[in-house]
Amino acid sequence: MLSDKVLKIPKSSTLQITAKAKTLKQKGIDVINFAAGEPDFKTPKEVITEINNAIENNYIYYAPSKGYLELRKAIAEKYRELYNINVDHEEIIITPGAKQAIFEAVATLLNPGDKVLIPTPCWVSYEPIVKLCDGVVEFVKTIEEEGFKIDIEDLERKIADSKLLILNYPNNPTGCSYDEKTLRKVIDLCLENDVYILSDEIYDRITFEKHITLLKFKEARDKIVLINGFSKTYSMTGFRLGYAIANRKIIDEMAKVQEHTVSCAVSFVQIAAIAALKKCEYFVRMMNYEYRKRMEYITKRLNEMNISHIKPKGTFYVFPKFNVNGFKLAERLIEKYHVATIPGEAFGPGGENHLRLSITIPIEKIEEGLELIEKCLKEMSS
Ligand SMILES: Cc1ncc(COP(=O)(O)O)c(C=O)c1O
């Protein structure tokens, strides 16, 4: 008999739908893909060059489990440059993807039965990761009319006996981000109740307004594990590189989880990532410019189509609401119209009747896809 715990974990619905879209494409069917969770730009050439150089230079063996010092120093330098925040390189661990950093953080922070608060709609992997680490998930409401901001009153009601709050902003799937005042309230509540915060800021560089990192709140630094990575910012999803920033005690314990599971992140990818941090600001700006243009376009079109939605503050996702079940709509869209989307229900309570649309396709394709969605809605309502 296999593990009950693992058997109960659902497959990642986002990865499943993306795989379905890829299969249709392989059959020669032209799919309009609003489902992808990754940028559509080619990884910067500086990174590719450095990958080759690093292999030539023998970065082909195990790396230290916390990651190469040069990369950890470059990340610390980036936080100084972007946010004027001092991070010691010993407070950083490099991981194979941000997902692994989240797993290691949750495994390090939780004892069996510990309660973890997650505002929803939320990214699909938080709940399974908490469950794999024997934690208990309690969802916290968000307020859609306020751009899916966390419902502070609901947080107040639930926080007392909690161990950890998972925040993600800019948010996948809603595009929600936070002002300083709201973050202040969240921090105060967590400090009063001795609750850790995992702040997943992997979309911090894909923003349409200023991002405020949680690390800014110095007095809470010991309670914060910040998650970030290279997948989204530098279009490096396949390279699998992420990191966590936290106090040294937490990082050193996470390093033990890493040592005994994946050993380390890929050596030559770590070296190439230094070039991403030091030479690729132009790339981040170019991508941001393009996503801003696409976001303006899609939200304008959704307005014209009278489809309810909140204008995202960051990420490359928009999360419109419909009068039909998201699963049914997404299924009809892929089967009949070859438009791949992710049903909002996959992101937990609050996601019902929504679709997550990724704008990681050119504007012409967005336009074509929206027309097909309109057609499909008409057909479903008749
Ligand atoms: C909110 C969020 N956190 C973490 C990740 C994981 O990113 P990585 O590719 O670095 O594992 C994703 C990827 O989709 C994400 O959307």
Short mmCIF file of C-alpha atoms and ligand atoms in Angstrom, two decimals:
data_model
loop_
_atom_site.label_atom_id
_atom_site.label_comp_id
_atom_site.label_asym_id
_atom_site.label_seq_id
_atom_site.Cartn_x
_atom_site.Cartn_y
_atom_site.Cartn_z
CA MET A 1 0.00 0.00 0.00
CA LEU A 2 1.36 3.42 -0.94
CA SER A 3 1.50 6.43 1.37
CA ASP A 4 -1.98 7.80 2.14
CA LYS A 5 -0.45 11.23 2.47
CA VAL A 6 0.99 11.18 -1.05
CA LEU A 7 -2.03 9.43 -2.59
CA LYS A 8 -4.25 12.27 -1.35
CA ILE A 9 -2.15 14.98 -3.01
CA PRO A 10 -3.69 16.07 -6.34
CA LYS A 11 -1.57 16.46 -9.47
CA SER A 12 -0.66 20.04 -10.37
CA SER A 13 -3.64 21.18 -12.48
CA THR A 14 -1.63 23.96 -14.08
CA LEU A 15 1.06 21.55 -15.26
CA GLN A 16 -1.62 19.09 -16.47
CA ILE A 17 -3.40 21.66 -18.64
CA THR A 18 -0.11 22.98 -19.99
CA ALA A 19 0.78 19.39 -20.92
CA LYS A 20 -2.59 18.97 -22.70
CA ALA A 21 -1.99 22.15 -24.71
CA LYS A 22 1.49 20.86 -25.66
CA THR A 23 0.05 17.50 -26.79
CA LEU A 24 -2.50 19.24 -29.05
CA LYS A 25 0.30 21.38 -30.48
CA GLN A 26 2.39 18.30 -31.18
CA LYS A 27 -0.57 16.93 -33.17
CA GLY A 28 -0.31 20.04 -35.35
CA ILE A 29 -3.31 21.81 -33.79
CA ASP A 30 -2.88 25.55 -33.32
CA VAL A 31 -3.54 26.14 -29.63
CA ILE A 32 -3.90 29.61 -28.14
CA ASN A 33 -2.11 29.11 -24.88
CA PHE A 34 -3.30 31.29 -22.00
CA ALA A 35 -2.27 28.54 -19.57
CA ALA A 36 1.49 28.82 -19.32
CA GLY A 37 3.11 29.84 -16.06
CA GLU A 38 6.33 30.96 -17.68
CA PRO A 39 7.61 33.91 -19.71
CA ASP A 40 7.60 33.57 -23.50
CA PHE A 41 10.97 35.30 -23.97
CA LYS A 42 14.17 33.46 -24.71
CA THR A 43 16.61 33.37 -21.79
CA PRO A 44 19.10 36.26 -22.14
CA LYS A 45 22.11 35.44 -24.31
CA GLU A 46 24.49 36.48 -21.50
CA VAL A 47 23.17 33.59 -19.41
CA ILE A 48 23.52 31.05 -22.21
CA THR A 49 27.11 32.19 -22.88
CA GLU A 50 27.96 31.85 -19.20
CA ILE A 51 26.42 28.37 -19.05
CA ASN A 52 28.84 27.28 -21.76
CA ASN A 53 31.77 29.05 -20.13
CA ALA A 54 30.96 27.56 -16.72
CA ILE A 55 30.88 24.04 -18.16
CA GLU A 56 34.20 24.70 -19.93
CA ASN A 57 35.58 25.97 -16.62
CA ASN A 58 34.65 22.73 -14.87
CA TYR A 59 31.59 23.81 -12.90
CA ILE A 60 30.27 20.34 -13.52
CA TYR A 61 30.58 18.83 -10.04
CA TYR A 62 28.50 19.13 -6.88
CA ALA A 63 28.24 22.70 -5.59
CA PRO A 64 28.18 23.57 -1.86
CA SER A 65 24.69 22.73 -0.60
CA LYS A 66 23.87 26.34 0.33
CA GLY A 67 25.07 27.42 -3.12
CA TYR A 68 28.17 29.16 -4.48
CA LEU A 69 29.36 32.11 -2.42
CA GLU A 70 29.72 34.31 -5.55
CA LEU A 71 26.04 33.85 -6.38
CA ARG A 72 24.87 34.42 -2.80
CA LYS A 73 26.94 37.62 -2.71
CA ALA A 74 25.47 38.75 -6.04
CA ILE A 75 21.94 38.22 -4.70
CA ALA A 76 22.78 40.20 -1.55
CA GLU A 77 24.14 42.96 -3.79
CA LYS A 78 20.93 42.93 -5.85
CA TYR A 79 18.79 43.43 -2.73
CA ARG A 80 20.96 46.41 -1.79
CA GLU A 81 20.67 47.86 -5.28
CA LEU A 82 16.92 47.30 -5.71
CA TYR A 83 15.56 47.72 -2.20
CA ASN A 84 18.39 49.27 -0.17
CA ILE A 85 18.29 46.25 2.14
CA ASN A 86 21.27 44.58 3.75
CA VAL A 87 21.29 40.81 3.48
CA ASP A 88 24.28 38.76 4.59
CA HIS A 89 25.25 36.01 2.13
CA GLU A 90 24.98 33.53 5.02
CA GLU A 91 21.27 34.36 5.13
CA ILE A 92 20.77 33.01 1.60
CA ILE A 93 20.35 29.47 0.29
CA ILE A 94 20.35 28.66 -3.43
CA THR A 95 17.85 25.96 -4.42
CA PRO A 96 16.83 24.07 -7.56
CA GLY A 97 13.81 26.33 -8.21
CA ALA A 98 11.80 28.49 -5.84
CA LYS A 99 9.45 25.54 -5.37
CA GLN A 100 12.19 23.58 -3.63
CA ALA A 101 12.99 26.63 -1.46
CA ILE A 102 9.34 26.72 -0.38
CA PHE A 103 9.37 23.01 0.39
CA GLU A 104 12.57 23.31 2.43
CA ALA A 105 11.25 26.32 4.34
CA VAL A 106 7.95 24.65 5.18
CA ALA A 107 9.71 21.39 6.16
CA THR A 108 12.04 23.41 8.42
CA LEU A 109 9.34 25.49 10.10
CA LEU A 110 6.56 22.96 10.74
CA ASN A 111 5.93 20.27 13.30
CA PRO A 112 3.13 17.76 12.58
CA GLY A 113 -0.28 19.40 13.03
CA ASP A 114 0.99 22.99 12.85
CA LYS A 115 -1.53 25.34 11.27
CA VAL A 116 -0.60 27.25 8.13
CA LEU A 117 -2.67 30.17 6.89
CA ILE A 118 -2.95 30.69 3.14
CA PRO A 119 -4.94 33.54 1.59
CA THR A 120 -6.83 32.28 -1.45
CA PRO A 121 -7.05 32.21 -4.42
CA CYS A 122 -3.46 31.02 -4.25
CA TRP A 123 -0.76 29.24 -6.24
CA VAL A 124 -1.57 25.55 -6.57
CA SER A 125 1.46 24.06 -4.81
CA TYR A 126 1.29 25.68 -1.36
CA GLU A 127 -1.38 23.38 0.05
CA PRO A 128 0.24 20.13 -1.20
CA ILE A 129 3.64 21.24 0.14
CA VAL A 130 2.17 21.99 3.59
CA LYS A 131 0.39 18.63 3.59
CA LEU A 132 3.56 16.79 2.56
CA CYS A 133 5.19 18.41 5.60
CA ASP A 134 2.32 17.25 7.89
CA GLY A 135 0.92 20.75 8.40
CA VAL A 136 -2.76 21.70 8.48
CA VAL A 137 -3.96 24.31 6.00
CA GLU A 138 -6.50 26.96 6.87
CA PHE A 139 -7.49 29.30 4.06
CA VAL A 140 -7.85 33.03 4.69
CA LYS A 141 -10.34 35.07 2.66
CA THR A 142 -9.35 37.81 0.27
CA ILE A 143 -11.55 40.67 -0.91
CA GLU A 144 -12.04 40.58 -4.66
CA GLU A 145 -13.46 44.11 -4.86
CA GLU A 146 -10.25 45.35 -3.25
CA GLY A 147 -8.05 43.62 -5.79
CA PHE A 148 -7.99 40.29 -3.88
CA LYS A 149 -6.27 41.84 -0.86
CA ILE A 150 -6.05 39.67 2.23
CA ASP A 151 -9.12 40.09 4.49
CA ILE A 152 -7.43 41.39 7.64
CA GLU A 153 -10.47 40.61 9.82
CA ASP A 154 -10.48 37.00 8.68
CA LEU A 155 -6.73 36.85 9.34
CA GLU A 156 -7.30 38.25 12.86
CA ARG A 157 -9.92 35.58 13.53
CA LYS A 158 -7.66 32.72 12.47
CA ILE A 159 -4.14 33.72 13.41
CA ALA A 160 -4.00 32.97 17.14
CA ASP A 161 -2.96 29.32 17.02
CA SER A 162 -1.10 29.42 13.69
CA LYS A 163 2.55 28.75 12.96
CA LEU A 164 2.97 30.20 9.49
CA LEU A 165 1.33 32.56 7.02
CA ILE A 166 2.10 32.14 3.32
CA LEU A 167 1.93 35.43 1.47
CA ASN A 168 2.47 35.72 -2.26
CA TYR A 169 2.64 39.09 -3.97
CA PRO A 170 2.48 40.04 -6.78
CA ASN A 171 0.08 37.15 -6.68
CA ASN A 172 -0.38 34.13 -8.88
CA PRO A 173 -3.24 33.94 -10.00
CA THR A 174 -4.84 37.29 -9.07
CA GLY A 175 -2.08 39.83 -9.80
CA CYS A 176 -2.75 41.36 -6.37
CA SER A 177 0.07 43.26 -4.69
CA TYR A 178 0.35 45.16 -1.41
CA ASP A 179 0.84 48.68 -0.18
CA GLU A 180 2.96 49.38 2.86
CA LYS A 181 -0.03 49.99 5.15
CA THR A 182 -1.54 46.55 4.54
CA LEU A 183 1.83 44.84 4.88
CA ARG A 184 2.35 46.71 8.16
CA LYS A 185 -0.95 45.33 9.50
CA VAL A 186 -0.04 41.79 8.44
CA ILE A 187 3.40 42.07 10.04
CA ASP A 188 2.00 43.46 13.30
CA LEU A 189 -0.52 40.62 13.57
CA CYS A 190 2.15 38.00 12.86
CA LEU A 191 4.56 39.47 15.41
CA GLU A 192 1.83 39.73 18.08
CA ASN A 193 0.95 36.07 17.53
CA ASP A 194 4.48 34.77 16.99
CA VAL A 195 3.68 33.57 13.47
CA TYR A 196 6.28 33.08 10.72
CA ILE A 197 5.67 34.52 7.25
CA LEU A 198 6.79 32.87 4.06
CA SER A 199 6.82 35.72 1.57
CA ASP A 200 6.86 34.38 -1.97
CA GLU A 201 7.99 37.34 -4.05
CA ILE A 202 8.96 35.46 -7.19
CA TYR A 203 7.12 38.04 -9.34
CA ASP A 204 8.79 41.05 -7.67
CA ARG A 205 10.33 42.18 -10.98
CA ILE A 206 7.20 41.77 -13.07
CA THR A 207 5.28 44.66 -11.62
CA PHE A 208 3.27 47.62 -12.84
CA GLU A 209 3.85 49.58 -9.65
CA LYS A 210 6.59 49.78 -7.02
CA HIS A 211 7.18 46.49 -5.22
CA ILE A 212 7.67 46.63 -1.46
CA THR A 213 9.58 43.62 -0.23
CA LEU A 214 8.61 42.23 3.15
CA LEU A 215 12.29 42.27 4.12
CA LYS A 216 11.88 46.03 4.47
CA PHE A 217 10.26 45.39 7.86
CA LYS A 218 13.51 44.99 9.81
CA GLU A 219 11.88 44.21 13.15
CA ALA A 220 10.21 41.13 11.62
CA ARG A 221 13.26 39.77 9.80
CA ASP A 222 13.64 36.76 12.13
CA LYS A 223 10.08 35.68 11.35
CA ILE A 224 10.31 36.06 7.56
CA VAL A 225 11.44 33.56 4.95
CA LEU A 226 11.60 35.33 1.61
CA ILE A 227 11.36 33.25 -1.55
CA ASN A 228 12.56 34.37 -4.95
CA GLY A 229 14.17 32.90 -8.05
CA PHE A 230 15.31 33.22 -11.63
CA SER A 231 12.42 31.45 -13.42
CA LYS A 232 10.20 34.46 -14.00
CA THR A 233 12.56 37.45 -13.80
CA TYR A 234 15.10 36.09 -16.30
CA SER A 235 12.91 33.61 -18.17
CA MET A 236 14.87 30.66 -16.79
CA THR A 237 12.09 28.21 -15.79
CA GLY A 238 13.90 25.19 -17.22
CA PHE A 239 17.16 26.01 -15.48
CA ARG A 240 15.55 25.40 -12.05
CA LEU A 241 17.09 28.05 -9.87
CA GLY A 242 15.60 29.76 -6.84
CA TYR A 243 16.63 30.97 -3.41
CA ALA A 244 15.44 31.80 0.06
CA ILE A 245 16.51 34.60 2.41
CA ALA A 246 15.97 34.15 6.14
CA ASN A 247 17.88 34.28 9.39
CA ARG A 248 20.97 32.11 9.48
CA LYS A 249 19.51 29.49 11.81
CA ILE A 250 16.58 28.82 9.45
CA ILE A 251 18.84 28.83 6.36
CA ASP A 252 21.27 26.36 7.95
CA GLU A 253 18.41 24.01 8.82
CA MET A 254 16.98 24.33 5.30
CA ALA A 255 20.45 23.43 3.99
CA LYS A 256 20.18 20.09 5.83
CA VAL A 257 16.88 19.35 4.05
CA GLN A 258 18.56 20.26 0.78
CA GLU A 259 21.68 18.16 1.50
CA HIS A 260 19.60 15.05 2.08
CA THR A 261 17.18 15.52 -0.82
CA VAL A 262 18.62 17.25 -3.88
CA SER A 263 22.19 18.01 -2.64
CA CYS A 264 22.45 21.38 -4.39
CA ALA A 265 21.28 23.46 -7.32
CA VAL A 266 22.98 22.76 -10.67
CA SER A 267 26.56 24.07 -10.51
CA PHE A 268 26.93 25.70 -13.94
CA VAL A 269 23.45 27.24 -13.74
CA GLN A 270 24.43 28.95 -10.50
CA ILE A 271 27.48 30.50 -12.16
CA ALA A 272 25.43 31.65 -15.16
CA ALA A 273 22.85 33.22 -12.85
CA ILE A 274 25.50 35.69 -11.67
CA ALA A 275 25.51 37.07 -15.22
CA ALA A 276 21.71 37.34 -15.09
CA LEU A 277 21.94 39.47 -11.94
CA LYS A 278 24.84 41.61 -13.13
CA LYS A 279 24.23 42.03 -16.86
CA CYS A 280 20.54 41.56 -17.57
CA GLU A 281 18.67 44.55 -16.13
CA TYR A 282 17.91 45.55 -19.74
CA PHE A 283 16.13 42.21 -20.16
CA VAL A 284 13.98 42.66 -17.04
CA ARG A 285 12.98 46.14 -18.25
CA MET A 286 12.21 44.89 -21.76
CA MET A 287 9.98 42.09 -20.43
CA ASN A 288 8.21 44.40 -18.03
CA TYR A 289 7.54 46.89 -20.82
CA GLU A 290 6.06 44.15 -22.99
CA TYR A 291 3.88 42.67 -20.21
CA ARG A 292 2.62 46.13 -19.27
CA LYS A 293 1.55 46.69 -22.92
CA ARG A 294 -0.19 43.31 -23.07
CA MET A 295 -1.85 43.87 -19.67
CA GLU A 296 -3.19 47.25 -20.78
CA TYR A 297 -4.51 45.62 -23.91
CA ILE A 298 -6.21 42.61 -22.33
CA THR A 299 -7.84 44.59 -19.52
CA LYS A 300 -9.15 47.14 -22.05
CA ARG A 301 -10.60 44.33 -24.17
CA LEU A 302 -12.12 42.59 -21.14
CA ASN A 303 -13.78 45.90 -20.22
CA GLU A 304 -15.20 46.21 -23.73
CA MET A 305 -16.48 42.63 -23.48
CA ASN A 306 -18.10 43.40 -20.10
CA ILE A 307 -16.14 40.65 -18.43
CA SER A 308 -15.57 41.36 -14.75
CA HIS A 309 -11.91 41.50 -13.70
CA ILE A 310 -9.45 43.32 -11.46
CA LYS A 311 -6.54 45.10 -13.14
CA PRO A 312 -3.41 43.26 -11.95
CA LYS A 313 -0.63 45.16 -10.18
CA GLY A 314 1.99 42.66 -11.26
CA THR A 315 2.68 39.19 -12.77
CA PHE A 316 1.65 38.09 -16.24
CA TYR A 317 -1.74 36.76 -15.13
CA VAL A 318 -5.22 38.21 -15.29
CA PHE A 319 -8.08 36.56 -13.41
CA PRO A 320 -11.49 37.40 -14.96
CA LYS A 321 -14.81 36.23 -13.55
CA PHE A 322 -17.61 34.61 -15.55
CA ASN A 323 -21.15 33.39 -14.99
CA VAL A 324 -20.15 29.75 -15.44
CA ASN A 325 -18.05 27.20 -13.60
CA GLY A 326 -14.37 27.68 -14.45
CA PHE A 327 -13.68 23.96 -14.97
CA LYS A 328 -16.58 23.65 -17.43
CA LEU A 329 -15.53 26.77 -19.30
CA ALA A 330 -11.85 25.76 -19.45
CA GLU A 331 -12.79 22.28 -20.67
CA ARG A 332 -15.06 23.58 -23.42
CA LEU A 333 -12.44 26.13 -24.44
CA ILE A 334 -9.65 23.59 -24.87
CA GLU A 335 -11.77 20.83 -26.41
CA LYS A 336 -13.77 22.86 -28.92
CA TYR A 337 -11.88 26.13 -29.41
CA HIS A 338 -8.31 25.00 -28.69
CA VAL A 339 -7.84 27.79 -26.17
CA ALA A 340 -5.90 26.67 -23.09
CA THR A 341 -6.75 28.39 -19.78
CA ILE A 342 -6.60 27.44 -16.12
CA PRO A 343 -9.90 27.19 -14.22
CA GLY A 344 -10.03 29.50 -11.20
CA GLU A 345 -11.31 26.67 -8.99
CA ALA A 346 -7.80 25.15 -9.14
CA PHE A 347 -6.57 28.06 -6.98
CA GLY A 348 -8.88 27.38 -4.03
CA PRO A 349 -11.82 29.24 -2.45
CA GLY A 350 -12.53 32.58 -4.11
CA GLY A 351 -11.41 31.25 -7.50
CA GLU A 352 -14.82 29.84 -8.46
CA ASN A 353 -16.11 30.88 -11.91
CA HIS A 354 -12.79 32.52 -12.82
CA LEU A 355 -10.16 31.67 -15.41
CA ARG A 356 -6.47 32.43 -15.09
CA LEU A 357 -5.23 33.87 -18.36
CA SER A 358 -1.47 34.19 -18.88
CA ILE A 359 -0.47 36.99 -21.21
CA THR A 360 2.66 35.14 -22.26
CA ILE A 361 1.55 35.22 -25.90
CA PRO A 362 1.69 38.05 -28.47
CA ILE A 363 -1.12 40.64 -28.54
CA GLU A 364 -2.54 39.23 -31.83
CA LYS A 365 -2.94 35.84 -30.13
CA ILE A 366 -4.51 37.45 -27.05
CA GLU A 367 -7.04 39.15 -29.33
CA GLU A 368 -7.78 35.92 -31.21
CA GLY A 369 -8.15 34.00 -27.94
CA LEU A 370 -10.52 36.56 -26.44
CA GLU A 371 -12.75 36.36 -29.51
CA LEU A 372 -12.93 32.59 -29.11
CA ILE A 373 -13.71 32.95 -25.39
CA GLU A 374 -16.54 35.34 -26.31
CA LYS A 375 -17.88 32.83 -28.85
CA CYS A 376 -17.67 30.00 -26.33
CA LEU A 377 -19.51 32.04 -23.66
CA LYS A 378 -22.29 32.85 -26.14
CA GLU A 379 -22.61 29.20 -27.06
CA MET A 380 -22.70 28.11 -23.40
CA SER A 381 -25.36 30.66 -22.47
CA SER A 382 -27.68 29.83 -25.39
C1 LIG B 1 3.86 31.95 -6.90
C2 LIG B 1 4.89 31.01 -7.37
N1 LIG B 1 5.83 30.59 -6.50
C3 LIG B 1 6.78 29.74 -6.87
C4 LIG B 1 6.84 29.23 -8.15
C5 LIG B 1 7.93 28.23 -8.48
O1 LIG B 1 8.90 28.75 -9.31
P1 LIG B 1 10.22 27.93 -9.70
O2 LIG B 1 10.16 27.74 -11.17
O3 LIG B 1 11.36 28.82 -9.30
O4 LIG B 1 10.21 26.67 -8.94
C6 LIG B 1 5.87 29.61 -9.08
C7 LIG B 1 5.86 29.03 -10.44
O5 LIG B 1 4.92 29.03 -11.16
C8 LIG B 1 4.88 30.54 -8.68
O6 LIG B 1 3.95 30.96 -9.55
#
